[in-house]
Structures are given as C-alpha cells and as structure tokens.
Coordinates of C-alpha atoms and ligand atoms in Angstrom, one line a residue:
M1 CA 53.5 -10.7 0.5
S2 CA 50.9 -11.7 3.0
E3 CA 47.7 -9.9 4.1
F4 CA 45.9 -10.0 7.4
D5 CA 43.0 -8.0 9.0
Y6 CA 45.4 -6.7 11.8
V7 CA 49.2 -6.5 11.8
V8 CA 50.5 -6.2 15.4
V9 CA 54.2 -5.2 15.7
G10 CA 55.9 -6.4 18.9
G11 CA 55.1 -9.5 20.9
G12 CA 55.6 -8.0 24.3
S13 CA 53.2 -7.5 27.2
A14 CA 50.7 -5.5 25.1
G15 CA 51.3 -7.3 21.8
C16 CA 50.5 -10.7 23.3
V17 CA 47.2 -9.4 24.7
L18 CA 46.3 -7.9 21.3
A19 CA 47.3 -11.0 19.3
S20 CA 45.1 -13.1 21.5
R21 CA 42.1 -10.7 21.8
L22 CA 42.0 -9.6 18.2
S23 CA 42.1 -13.2 16.9
E24 CA 39.4 -14.3 19.3
G25 CA 36.5 -13.5 17.0
G26 CA 38.0 -14.9 13.8
A27 CA 39.8 -11.9 12.4
T28 CA 43.2 -12.7 10.8
V29 CA 46.1 -11.4 12.8
A30 CA 49.9 -11.3 12.2
L31 CA 52.2 -10.7 15.2
I32 CA 55.6 -9.5 14.1
E33 CA 58.3 -10.0 16.7
A34 CA 62.1 -9.3 16.4
G35 CA 62.9 -12.0 19.0
G36 CA 62.2 -15.7 19.0
P37 CA 60.5 -18.3 21.1
D38 CA 61.0 -18.1 24.9
R39 CA 62.9 -21.4 25.2
H40 CA 65.7 -20.2 27.5
P41 CA 65.2 -21.9 30.9
W42 CA 66.1 -18.8 32.9
I43 CA 63.1 -17.0 31.6
H44 CA 60.8 -19.5 33.4
I45 CA 62.5 -19.6 36.7
P46 CA 61.6 -16.4 38.6
A47 CA 65.0 -15.8 40.1
G48 CA 66.5 -16.3 36.6
Y49 CA 65.7 -12.6 36.1
A50 CA 69.2 -11.6 37.2
K51 CA 70.8 -14.0 34.7
I52 CA 69.1 -12.7 31.6
L53 CA 68.9 -8.9 32.3
T54 CA 71.4 -8.1 29.6
H55 CA 71.4 -11.4 27.7
P56 CA 72.6 -10.6 24.1
R57 CA 69.9 -12.7 22.3
L58 CA 67.0 -12.1 24.6
T59 CA 67.4 -8.3 25.0
W60 CA 68.1 -5.3 22.8
G61 CA 71.3 -4.3 24.6
Y62 CA 70.4 -0.6 24.9
R63 CA 72.4 1.9 26.9
T64 CA 71.3 5.4 27.9
E65 CA 73.0 8.7 26.9
P66 CA 75.3 9.8 29.8
D67 CA 74.1 13.0 31.5
A68 CA 74.5 15.0 34.7
G69 CA 71.6 13.3 36.4
T70 CA 73.5 10.0 36.4
G71 CA 77.0 11.4 37.0
N72 CA 77.7 11.2 33.3
R73 CA 77.3 7.4 33.3
A74 CA 75.6 5.4 30.5
L75 CA 73.2 2.9 32.0
D76 CA 72.1 -0.5 30.8
Y77 CA 68.5 -0.1 29.6
P78 CA 67.2 -3.7 29.2
R79 CA 64.2 -4.4 27.0
G80 CA 63.0 -7.9 26.1
R81 CA 63.5 -9.2 22.6
V82 CA 61.7 -12.5 22.7
W83 CA 58.1 -13.8 22.9
G84 CA 56.6 -11.9 25.8
G85 CA 59.0 -9.0 25.3
S86 CA 59.9 -7.3 28.6
S87 CA 57.3 -9.5 30.5
S88 CA 59.7 -12.5 29.9
I89 CA 62.6 -10.7 31.5
N90 CA 61.0 -8.6 34.1
G91 CA 61.0 -8.8 37.9
L92 CA 57.5 -10.4 38.0
G93 CA 56.0 -7.7 40.2
H94 CA 52.3 -7.3 39.7
V95 CA 51.2 -3.9 40.9
R96 CA 48.3 -1.6 40.1
G97 CA 48.7 2.2 40.1
H98 CA 47.0 4.6 42.4
P99 CA 43.4 5.4 41.3
S100 CA 44.4 9.1 40.9
D101 CA 47.0 8.1 38.3
Y102 CA 44.3 7.2 35.8
D103 CA 41.9 9.9 36.9
L104 CA 44.7 12.4 36.0
W105 CA 45.0 10.7 32.6
A106 CA 41.3 11.3 32.0
Q107 CA 41.6 14.9 33.1
K108 CA 44.3 15.4 30.4
G109 CA 41.7 14.6 27.7
C110 CA 42.1 10.8 27.8
T111 CA 38.4 10.3 28.0
G112 CA 37.5 6.7 29.1
W113 CA 40.8 6.1 30.9
G114 CA 39.9 7.1 34.5
W115 CA 40.2 4.6 37.3
D116 CA 36.5 3.5 37.1
D117 CA 37.0 2.9 33.4
L118 CA 40.2 0.9 33.8
L119 CA 39.3 -1.1 36.8
P120 CA 37.3 -3.7 34.8
Y121 CA 40.4 -4.3 32.7
F122 CA 42.6 -4.7 35.7
R123 CA 40.1 -7.4 36.8
K124 CA 39.8 -8.8 33.3
H125 CA 43.4 -9.6 32.8
E126 CA 44.3 -11.2 36.1
S127 CA 43.6 -14.5 37.8
F128 CA 44.4 -14.0 41.5
A129 CA 43.1 -17.0 43.3
A130 CA 43.3 -15.3 46.7
G131 CA 40.6 -12.9 45.4
G132 CA 39.6 -9.8 47.3
E133 CA 37.8 -6.5 46.7
G134 CA 38.3 -5.3 43.1
R135 CA 40.4 -8.3 42.2
G136 CA 40.0 -10.5 39.1
T137 CA 40.0 -14.3 39.4
G138 CA 39.2 -15.5 35.9
G139 CA 41.7 -13.7 33.6
P140 CA 44.5 -15.2 31.5
Q141 CA 47.3 -13.7 33.7
P142 CA 48.0 -15.8 36.8
V143 CA 49.0 -13.7 39.8
E144 CA 50.1 -15.1 43.1
H145 CA 51.3 -14.0 46.5
L146 CA 54.9 -14.9 47.3
A147 CA 55.6 -18.6 47.5
E148 CA 57.8 -18.0 50.5
V149 CA 57.6 -15.0 52.8
P150 CA 61.1 -14.3 54.2
P151 CA 61.0 -14.0 58.1
V152 CA 62.4 -10.5 58.1
V153 CA 59.2 -9.3 56.4
A154 CA 57.2 -9.5 59.7
K155 CA 59.8 -7.4 61.4
L156 CA 59.9 -4.8 58.6
A157 CA 56.1 -4.6 58.9
E158 CA 56.4 -3.9 62.6
A159 CA 58.9 -1.2 61.9
V160 CA 56.5 0.3 59.3
R161 CA 53.8 0.5 62.0
A162 CA 56.3 2.0 64.4
I163 CA 56.9 5.0 62.0
G164 CA 53.2 5.5 61.7
L165 CA 52.5 4.0 58.3
P166 CA 50.0 1.2 57.5
V167 CA 50.5 -2.4 56.5
Q168 CA 48.3 -3.9 53.7
A169 CA 47.5 -7.6 53.2
D170 CA 46.8 -7.0 49.5
M171 CA 49.1 -4.6 47.7
N172 CA 46.5 -4.3 44.9
G173 CA 43.5 -3.9 47.2
P174 CA 41.5 -0.7 47.8
E175 CA 44.2 0.9 50.1
R176 CA 47.3 1.5 48.1
E177 CA 49.4 3.3 50.7
G178 CA 51.8 1.4 53.1
F179 CA 53.8 -1.8 53.3
S180 CA 52.9 -5.1 51.7
T181 CA 54.6 -8.2 50.1
F182 CA 54.7 -8.3 46.4
Q183 CA 52.4 -10.2 44.1
Q184 CA 54.0 -12.0 41.2
T185 CA 53.1 -13.0 37.6
R186 CA 53.9 -16.5 38.6
Q187 CA 52.0 -19.8 38.7
G188 CA 53.6 -22.3 41.2
R189 CA 57.3 -22.4 40.4
R190 CA 57.3 -20.7 37.0
R191 CA 57.1 -17.2 35.6
V192 CA 54.0 -16.6 33.5
S193 CA 54.9 -13.9 30.9
A194 CA 52.3 -12.3 28.7
A195 CA 53.4 -14.8 26.0
R196 CA 52.5 -17.7 28.3
A197 CA 49.3 -16.1 29.6
Y198 CA 47.9 -14.9 26.3
L199 CA 49.9 -15.8 23.2
V200 CA 50.8 -19.5 23.5
P201 CA 47.2 -20.6 24.3
S202 CA 46.0 -18.6 21.3
M203 CA 48.5 -20.0 18.8
R204 CA 46.3 -23.0 18.0
R205 CA 44.0 -20.6 16.1
P206 CA 44.5 -20.9 12.4
N207 CA 43.8 -17.1 12.0
L208 CA 46.8 -16.1 14.2
R209 CA 50.2 -16.1 12.7
V210 CA 53.3 -15.3 14.7
I211 CA 56.1 -14.0 12.5
D212 CA 59.1 -14.1 14.8
H213 CA 62.8 -13.3 14.2
A214 CA 61.4 -10.5 12.0
L215 CA 62.6 -6.9 12.4
A216 CA 59.9 -4.3 11.5
L217 CA 61.6 -1.7 9.4
R218 CA 58.9 0.8 8.7
I219 CA 55.2 1.3 8.4
I220 CA 53.9 1.5 4.8
V221 CA 51.6 4.5 4.5
E222 CA 49.5 4.7 1.3
E223 CA 47.2 7.7 0.7
G224 CA 47.2 8.6 4.4
R225 CA 46.5 5.1 5.6
A226 CA 48.7 2.5 7.3
A227 CA 48.6 -0.3 4.7
G228 CA 51.2 -2.7 6.2
V229 CA 54.6 -3.1 7.7
A230 CA 58.0 -3.7 5.9
I231 CA 59.9 -6.4 7.7
R232 CA 63.3 -8.1 7.4
R233 CA 63.4 -11.8 8.2
G234 CA 66.3 -14.1 7.5
G235 CA 68.0 -11.4 5.4
A236 CA 65.0 -10.9 3.1
E237 CA 62.7 -8.0 3.1
E238 CA 58.9 -8.4 2.7
V239 CA 55.7 -6.4 3.3
V240 CA 53.0 -7.7 5.6
R241 CA 49.8 -5.9 4.6
A242 CA 46.9 -4.9 6.9
R243 CA 43.3 -4.8 5.7
R244 CA 42.0 -3.0 8.8
E245 CA 44.8 -1.7 11.1
V246 CA 48.4 -1.7 11.9
V247 CA 48.9 -1.8 15.7
L248 CA 52.3 -0.8 17.1
S249 CA 53.2 -2.6 20.3
A250 CA 56.9 -2.4 20.0
G251 CA 57.3 -0.8 23.5
A252 CA 58.3 2.6 24.8
I253 CA 61.5 2.6 22.9
G254 CA 60.6 0.5 19.8
S255 CA 57.3 2.2 19.0
P256 CA 58.6 5.8 18.7
Q257 CA 61.7 4.5 16.9
L258 CA 59.5 2.7 14.3
L259 CA 57.3 5.8 13.8
M260 CA 60.3 8.0 13.2
L261 CA 61.8 5.4 10.8
S262 CA 58.5 5.7 8.9
G263 CA 58.8 9.5 8.6
I264 CA 56.4 10.2 11.5
G265 CA 58.1 12.3 14.2
P266 CA 59.9 15.6 14.9
G267 CA 60.3 17.0 11.4
G268 CA 63.7 18.7 11.9
H269 CA 65.2 15.6 13.5
L270 CA 64.0 13.3 10.7
A271 CA 65.1 15.7 7.9
A272 CA 68.6 16.0 9.5
L273 CA 68.9 12.2 9.2
G274 CA 67.8 12.3 5.6
L275 CA 64.4 10.6 6.3
P276 CA 61.3 11.8 4.4
V277 CA 58.9 13.7 6.7
L278 CA 55.4 12.2 6.3
R279 CA 54.0 13.8 9.5
D280 CA 55.8 16.4 11.6
M281 CA 54.9 15.3 15.1
P282 CA 57.2 16.7 17.8
G283 CA 55.4 14.7 20.5
I284 CA 56.9 11.4 19.2
G285 CA 59.8 10.3 21.3
A286 CA 59.3 13.2 23.7
N287 CA 57.8 12.8 27.2
L288 CA 60.0 9.8 28.1
Q289 CA 59.3 8.9 31.8
D290 CA 60.9 6.3 34.0
H291 CA 61.5 5.5 37.7
Y292 CA 65.0 6.0 38.9
I293 CA 66.1 3.7 41.7
V294 CA 68.7 4.3 44.4
R295 CA 69.8 1.2 46.3
L296 CA 70.7 1.3 50.0
G297 CA 72.5 -1.6 51.7
Y298 CA 72.0 -2.9 55.3
R299 CA 73.9 -5.4 57.4
L300 CA 71.7 -7.9 59.3
A301 CA 72.7 -9.6 62.5
E302 CA 72.1 -13.2 61.6
H303 CA 71.9 -15.3 58.4
R304 CA 68.3 -16.4 59.3
W305 CA 67.1 -12.9 58.3
S306 CA 68.9 -12.8 55.0
A307 CA 69.1 -15.1 51.9
N308 CA 72.8 -14.2 51.1
R309 CA 74.0 -17.6 52.3
R310 CA 71.2 -19.5 50.5
I311 CA 72.1 -18.2 47.1
A312 CA 75.8 -19.1 47.1
G313 CA 78.0 -22.2 47.5
W314 CA 76.7 -25.6 48.4
R315 CA 73.3 -24.3 49.6
L316 CA 72.3 -23.1 46.1
P317 CA 71.9 -26.7 44.7
L318 CA 69.6 -27.4 47.7
E319 CA 67.5 -24.5 46.7
V320 CA 67.3 -25.9 43.1
L321 CA 66.0 -29.2 44.6
R322 CA 63.6 -27.3 46.8
W323 CA 62.3 -25.4 43.7
A324 CA 61.9 -28.6 41.7
A325 CA 60.3 -30.6 44.5
R326 CA 58.2 -28.1 46.3
G327 CA 58.0 -25.0 44.0
D328 CA 59.2 -22.5 46.6
G329 CA 62.4 -21.2 48.0
V330 CA 64.7 -18.5 46.7
L331 CA 64.4 -19.5 43.0
T332 CA 60.8 -18.3 43.2
W333 CA 61.9 -14.9 44.5
S334 CA 61.9 -11.6 42.6
P335 CA 64.2 -8.6 43.1
G336 CA 61.3 -6.9 45.0
M337 CA 59.8 -9.1 47.7
F338 CA 58.1 -6.2 49.6
S339 CA 57.2 -2.6 48.9
L340 CA 56.4 0.5 50.9
F341 CA 54.4 3.3 49.3
A342 CA 54.5 6.5 51.3
R343 CA 53.6 10.2 51.1
T344 CA 56.6 12.2 52.2
A345 CA 55.2 15.7 51.8
P346 CA 52.0 17.3 53.0
G347 CA 49.0 17.7 50.6
L348 CA 49.8 14.8 48.3
E349 CA 46.8 12.7 47.0
A350 CA 49.0 9.7 46.3
P351 CA 52.3 8.2 47.5
D352 CA 55.3 10.0 46.1
I353 CA 57.8 7.4 47.2
Q354 CA 58.0 3.6 46.6
I355 CA 60.7 1.6 48.4
N356 CA 61.2 -2.0 47.2
G357 CA 63.4 -4.5 48.8
G358 CA 64.5 -8.0 49.5
P359 CA 66.7 -9.7 52.1
V360 CA 69.7 -10.0 49.8
S361 CA 72.7 -7.8 49.5
W362 CA 75.3 -7.6 46.8
A363 CA 79.1 -7.3 46.9
E364 CA 80.6 -3.9 46.0
E365 CA 83.4 -3.1 43.5
A366 CA 85.3 0.1 42.7
G367 CA 83.0 2.4 40.8
S368 CA 83.8 5.2 38.3
G369 CA 83.4 8.0 40.9
R370 CA 83.4 8.3 44.7
W371 CA 81.0 5.4 45.4
P372 CA 81.5 1.7 44.8
S373 CA 79.3 0.0 42.3
L374 CA 77.2 -3.1 43.1
R375 CA 77.9 -6.5 41.6
I376 CA 74.3 -7.6 41.2
G377 CA 74.2 -11.3 41.3
L378 CA 77.2 -11.8 43.6
P379 CA 75.8 -11.9 47.2
E380 CA 77.9 -10.6 50.1
A381 CA 79.3 -13.2 52.5
Q382 CA 77.7 -11.6 55.5
P383 CA 73.9 -11.3 55.9
G384 CA 72.4 -8.2 54.3
L385 CA 69.3 -6.6 52.9
T386 CA 68.8 -4.1 50.0
L387 CA 66.2 -1.3 49.7
G388 CA 65.6 0.4 46.4
V389 CA 64.1 3.9 46.7
W390 CA 62.3 5.7 43.9
Q391 CA 60.1 8.7 43.2
C392 CA 56.7 7.6 41.9
R393 CA 55.8 10.6 39.7
P394 CA 59.0 12.2 38.5
E395 CA 58.7 15.6 36.8
S396 CA 61.8 15.1 34.6
R397 CA 61.1 14.2 31.0
G398 CA 63.5 12.5 28.6
T399 CA 63.6 11.6 24.9
V400 CA 64.0 8.8 22.4
T401 CA 65.5 9.9 19.1
L402 CA 67.1 8.1 16.2
A403 CA 70.9 7.8 16.1
S404 CA 70.7 6.6 12.5
P405 CA 68.2 6.0 9.8
D406 CA 69.2 2.3 9.9
P407 CA 66.4 0.3 11.5
A408 CA 68.9 -2.1 13.1
A409 CA 70.7 0.7 14.9
A410 CA 69.9 1.4 18.6
P411 CA 68.0 4.7 19.1
R412 CA 69.3 7.4 21.5
I413 CA 67.7 7.1 24.9
A414 CA 68.1 10.2 27.1
P415 CA 66.0 9.7 30.3
R416 CA 67.3 12.9 32.0
Y417 CA 66.8 11.6 35.5
L418 CA 66.8 14.0 38.4
A419 CA 66.6 17.0 36.0
T420 CA 64.4 19.1 38.3
E421 CA 64.8 20.4 41.8
G422 CA 61.5 18.8 42.7
D423 CA 62.7 15.4 41.7
R424 CA 66.0 15.8 43.6
T425 CA 64.3 16.9 46.8
C426 CA 61.7 14.1 46.5
V427 CA 64.4 11.4 46.2
L428 CA 66.2 12.9 49.2
R429 CA 63.0 12.6 51.2
G430 CA 62.7 9.0 50.1
L431 CA 66.2 8.1 51.2
R432 CA 65.6 9.7 54.6
L433 CA 62.4 7.8 55.0
A434 CA 64.2 4.5 54.2
R435 CA 66.7 5.3 56.9
R436 CA 64.0 6.2 59.4
W437 CA 62.2 2.9 58.7
L438 CA 65.3 0.7 59.0
S439 CA 66.4 2.4 62.3
A440 CA 62.9 1.9 63.9
A441 CA 62.8 0.1 67.3
P442 CA 61.4 -3.3 66.0
L443 CA 64.5 -3.8 63.9
A444 CA 67.0 -3.2 66.7
G445 CA 69.1 -6.3 67.0
I446 CA 68.2 -7.4 63.5
V447 CA 69.5 -4.5 61.4
T448 CA 73.0 -3.7 62.7
G449 CA 73.9 -0.9 60.3
E450 CA 73.7 0.8 56.9
T451 CA 76.5 -0.4 54.7
R452 CA 75.6 1.6 51.6
P453 CA 76.1 4.5 51.5
G454 CA 76.4 4.4 55.3
P455 CA 78.1 7.1 57.3
R456 CA 79.9 8.4 54.1
A457 CA 76.6 10.2 53.2
E458 CA 74.9 12.3 55.8
T459 CA 74.3 15.7 54.1
D460 CA 71.8 16.2 51.4
A461 CA 74.7 17.0 49.0
D462 CA 76.4 13.6 49.8
L463 CA 73.1 11.7 49.4
L464 CA 72.3 13.4 46.1
D465 CA 75.8 12.7 44.9
F466 CA 75.3 9.0 45.9
A467 CA 71.9 9.0 44.1
R468 CA 73.4 10.4 40.9
E469 CA 76.5 8.3 40.9
T470 CA 74.9 4.9 41.7
G471 CA 71.2 5.0 40.7
G472 CA 69.7 3.2 37.8
T473 CA 66.5 2.5 35.9
V474 CA 63.6 0.5 37.4
Y475 CA 62.9 -0.5 33.7
H476 CA 59.6 1.5 33.5
P477 CA 60.1 3.7 30.4
C478 CA 56.8 5.0 29.1
G479 CA 55.0 8.0 27.6
T480 CA 56.9 8.4 24.4
V481 CA 53.8 8.3 22.1
R482 CA 51.3 9.6 24.5
M483 CA 47.6 9.9 24.2
G484 CA 45.9 13.1 25.2
G485 CA 43.4 15.7 24.3
D486 CA 45.9 18.4 23.3
P487 CA 47.1 18.8 19.7
L488 CA 50.7 17.9 20.6
A489 CA 49.6 14.5 21.8
P490 CA 50.4 12.0 19.0
L491 CA 47.4 9.8 19.9
D492 CA 43.8 10.5 20.5
A493 CA 42.0 8.8 23.4
R494 CA 41.2 5.8 21.2
L495 CA 45.0 5.4 20.7
R496 CA 44.7 6.3 17.0
L497 CA 47.7 8.2 15.6
R498 CA 46.5 11.6 14.6
G499 CA 46.7 12.2 10.8
V500 CA 47.3 8.6 9.7
A501 CA 44.3 6.3 9.3
G502 CA 44.4 2.7 10.3
L503 CA 47.3 3.1 12.7
R504 CA 47.2 2.7 16.5
V505 CA 49.8 2.5 19.2
V506 CA 49.2 0.2 22.2
D507 CA 51.9 -0.3 24.8
A508 CA 53.7 1.6 27.6
S509 CA 54.4 4.5 25.1
V510 CA 50.8 5.6 25.3
F511 CA 50.8 6.6 29.0
P512 CA 50.4 10.3 29.4
D513 CA 52.1 10.1 32.8
I514 CA 53.9 7.3 34.6
P515 CA 51.7 5.7 37.3
V516 CA 52.6 5.1 41.0
C517 CA 53.6 1.5 40.5
N518 CA 55.7 -1.0 38.6
I519 CA 53.9 -0.7 35.3
N520 CA 53.3 -4.1 33.7
A521 CA 49.8 -4.6 35.1
T522 CA 48.9 -1.2 33.7
V523 CA 50.3 -2.2 30.2
L524 CA 48.1 -5.3 30.3
S525 CA 45.0 -3.3 31.2
V526 CA 45.7 -0.7 28.5
A527 CA 46.0 -3.5 25.9
E528 CA 42.8 -5.2 27.1
K529 CA 40.9 -1.9 26.8
A530 CA 42.6 -1.2 23.4
A531 CA 41.3 -4.5 22.1
D532 CA 37.8 -3.5 23.0
L533 CA 38.3 -0.1 21.3
I534 CA 39.6 -1.8 18.1
H535 CA 36.6 -4.3 18.1
E536 CA 34.2 -1.4 18.6
D537 CA 35.7 0.6 15.8
A538 CA 35.6 -2.4 13.5
R539 CA 31.9 -2.8 14.2
G540 CA 31.5 0.8 13.2
Ligands
FAD1 C1 64.3 -5.9 33.5 C2 62.9 -5.5 33.6 C3 62.3 -5.6 34.9 C4 61.0 -5.2 35.0 N1 60.3 -5.4 36.2 C5 59.0 -5.2 36.3 C6 58.3 -5.6 37.4 O1 58.8 -6.4 38.3 N2 57.0 -5.3 37.5 C7 56.4 -4.5 36.5 O2 55.2 -4.2 36.7 N3 57.1 -4.1 35.4 C8 58.4 -4.4 35.3 N4 59.0 -4.1 34.2 C9 58.3 -3.3 33.2 C10 57.4 -4.1 32.3 O3 57.8 -5.4 32.1 C11 57.2 -3.3 31.0 O4 56.8 -2.0 31.2 C12 56.3 -4.0 30.0 O5 56.6 -5.3 29.8 C13 56.3 -3.2 28.7 O6 55.4 -3.8 27.8 P1 55.3 -3.3 26.3 O7 54.3 -4.1 25.6 O8 55.1 -1.8 26.3 O9 56.7 -3.5 25.7 P2 57.6 -4.8 25.6 O10 57.1 -5.9 26.5 O11 59.0 -4.4 25.8 O12 57.4 -5.4 24.2 C14 57.9 -4.8 23.0 C15 58.1 -5.9 22.0 O13 58.3 -5.3 20.7 C16 59.4 -6.0 20.1 N5 59.9 -5.0 19.1 C17 60.4 -3.8 19.4 N6 60.8 -3.2 18.2 C18 60.6 -4.1 17.2 C19 60.8 -4.1 15.8 N7 61.3 -3.0 15.2 N8 60.4 -5.2 15.1 C20 59.9 -6.3 15.7 N9 59.7 -6.3 17.0 C21 60.0 -5.3 17.8 C22 60.3 -6.3 21.2 O14 61.3 -7.3 20.9 C23 59.4 -6.7 22.3 O15 59.1 -8.1 22.3 C24 60.3 -4.5 34.0 C25 61.0 -4.3 32.7 C26 62.2 -4.8 32.5 C27 62.9 -4.7 31.2

C-alpha cells in the first residue's frame, strides 16, 4: 500500500495537467494510468494519427451500441490508453469554443466558468508563438499554425467570401465565425501531447509518481470520504491511498464507468448488476454529448490541389525525407487542415455548423447499406478533397452504462446521434452549406464535382439517409459527469462529487454542454482551473 496527498486517475489531457500542477508546490501525487509510455513512433508524427486510431495497445477498442441514428451500425469509438490519453492519438486540432459556450455553462449554475473566467486558463496553457489578442505565449502546451498551407486553401477562402462569410487569420482570435486554417498541438515536426507538454517535464520531481499499466478498479470510500483507489497492476491488486483527494480524470467514458464500479451512479442500474449502491446518482453516465461527422467527397481538377498522390507510392518516402529534413510536408498534416464555422439559421448567437476538411480523399468500398464506406488511409488515385460537416451544439443526449461489473469489460456507449428533429434539420443545413461553398465561383475549374454522396443524394430524405448510414464520431464525448447548479448534476461548480468528500472529477465528463469546437483545448483549460480550485481548497 502506498499513500499520497493526491491520487489522480487517468493520465490523459486533464490528468497530465493535474499531475504537473498539483505536484508543483511539493504535494505528493500519484498518477494512475492504464496505458504505458508513449514510445510508439506514430504517436509523435502528426499524420501518424490515421495509423493508431484503433491500435489495440494504445486505445481502448470501444464500439458504440447500434441505433437508428447511425443506421443500426456500431461505430469505432477510439479513446487513448497511453501516457497523454486521447491527446496522444488525437487530430492535433487546437480550437477554443465560442465565448457563449462558457457563459451558458455559468448560467446553468457553474459559477466561475464563464468566458471571462476561463480565458485566463486558455492563455495559461498555451504557448502560441505567433501571439495575438487573447492568446497565450508562455504556457506548457505548444501550439503552431500549419507547417505547410495547401494551395487549395487560398481558393477555398475566396469561395467562403463569395458566399458571404468571413475569413479569419487566427481561428482562436476574438472573431470565431468564418473560415481559417487549423492550429495544431505541434512543435516543429512532432506532436506535443499533454504528456509531452505537462507530464514528462514534471517527472523529475521526486514527489510525483506515475503508476502506469495500472487499471483503476474502484474508488475506496470510507465514512463518506474517498480514501484511495484500488488498482490492478501486473496481475496483483493494491490500494493507493489519498490523504487529501482522489481526482478522476479517466475521460468521458472512463470516469463515469469508474464511479459506477464504485457504487456511485443510477441506483437501479447498479443494483441490477449486483453492485452495492453507495450513492444513487442518475446523472452519472447520462448527458453524453458528441459531435457527429458526415463526410462529403469532391473531385479536384489537378493533382496540385490535392495531396492524394503525395501520400501514396514512391512519393511517400520523399515526404518522409522532407519531414525529417525540413519538418514540414504531409507528415505534419492533421485530418482537419481548415475549418469553417457558420450560422445556418437566423437568431443564433454562435455558429451551429463546423465544416472541417483537407485536400485528401479516400477510396470507397461496399458499405452495409445503400452508401459505400470510406477506406480511411487509402487515398483515391485521382485528386480529391474531403469535407466533414457537423452540428456544433447537438440536442441529442446519450448514455454510458456498465455492461458488466467487471472493471476490465468495456462499458455500453450509446451516443444516440441525430435523435431529435432539430439535430436532423441542422445537419441537413450544414450539408447544403458545404455544397453551396464548394460550388462557389472561385472554385470553378478546381472542384469538378461532388463524388460523395454526389447526385445520388439530392432530397432531404436521401441526404439524411446518407448522414445516418455513413456518419461517425468526431471523438468529442463529454458531459457524462456534469457540473451544474441543479441537484441532478453530479458535480458542484468546484467539480466536487456531491455527497462524497475528497472526490473530484476533472476531464471532458464535467462539461455541462459540448462547446462549439474540437474540445481538447477546453479540457486543458478546465484542468488548469481545477488545479487552482484544488490548491485553493487545500489552503482552506
Ligand atoms: C481519435 C481522436 C481524435 C481527436 N481529435 C481532436 C482534435 O483534433 N482536436 C481536439 O480538440 N480534440 C480532439 N479529440 C478530443 C480530445 O483529444 C479529447 O476530448 C481529450 O483528449 C479528452 O481528455 P480527457 O482528459 O477528458 O480524457 P483522455 O485524454 O481520454 O484521458 C483519459 C485517460 O484515463 C485513462 N483511464 C481511463 N480509465 C482508466 C482506468 N480505469 N484506470 C486507469 N486509467 C484509466 C485512459 O487510458 C486515458 O489515458 C480527439 C479525440 C480522439 C480520440
């Protein structure tokens, strides 16, 4: 048995921030992580993303429950299981939400989480050398503009202006609406995960211990207080005790799972699995939110506009040399190279549609239904471009529940995409906006046609069918142990679990609502703020 001031469970985006910040002042910290060190070379090469998305050792191998919203398909649902967690396998996009996202959190009783409260933490975590209004330049997390801007981007920007939308030089600047190139959690040629930004530089401290290859089994609660965490490591079980707090940062799937395994969750569900019910909390595992992406394909007139030829055959080794020698080229690319945020209905305060894309298109193969599937990673022989359209603030809410009381078993993940009429019509508006954009005059002679779904889908019914049958996760699950001012919210606004002392949750689970962005930068900011809250509470 070992004892620390703080026991943090999960060494992902949030857990790495906490391990670093909580150990800064000399407190003893244990970081428990199911995965191991981030030695795999593909983690560190930005384009390696496509190679490790479902890696059996680096990810949890989750699949969703099939439902009507996805044409009864079960989808891959990758989550990182390695130092850095999902920040080691993600698409490197570094994006802030819309200020109103966080102001809405505050209005839901999350006092201290409005935009003005969180902006200092967005600045604190990042180091964006290009600077700019509201940007941070001295934080642990390096952020860079694209190392290489593909030539088609300038034409896409012209087309954006032609349809009456703005173009922004800084996607994280004060104006969040419109078209911009992505910023990446990258330094030079390499990905910088939360592990590389926060954890590894802190591991020299004698008061921080990383206990990896260790599966957290349950939280030990003694007399209403979280006293430690039971773990399994190398076949043996042990308890890691916490003098001050246990902090769960096991992610939007792992944190609710671990709470339920500890008897904290919907009472009926736990009892049906034969688990003792310590706290009946129906809010745990509820409120699952995610972005649902629908990919459109376009044919381009010439190879100079597309990277398809550069990422296959004899040209690929040249890109490897370029990456090694100059630190740019397609190996520094992410799946999203540019993004368009737009409002597609009157009266909205924030964009309701995000369209990401890159000048690469993937081969198709027969799908389960009417539409072919994409073979992501296998480029088409002809030049092409892909757009991914998603709704920014879906109304649909899913669940994470236990499939078994066995901590090693995957939980049931039911995202319930497109469950409401509002979500379905919003996605249709987004798909029609993408079509309008790509058929704008500045792209004449460059975009020669839509290949996917193409003329097979003209009516709303066809487009919706395409969305259901071919869409997938953008990998942004959140909200499953939300904070809020209402009694059903499992956490208070200091991220403390209601009814159990010494227990906090700090990761994407705590979001009351999904923000209008790719969510990693928000997770880092939440964790930075949580570290301050924990320090404040320790001072009393
Ligand atoms: C494929 C992919 C692409 C993405 N692309 C982007 C992007 O481009 N931009 C962006 O902003 N966001 C992106 N995201 C989302 C973003 O990376 C995540 O939202 C963020 O990393 C979540 O951080 P977290 O701390 O909540 O959880 P995670 O980073 O997932 O960390 C949870 C950690 O807890 C560990 N853990 C879980 N359960 C246990 C247990 N029982 N015992 C021990 N350890 C446990 C896990 O192994 C993991 O290391 C992407 C995510 C994925 C998966």
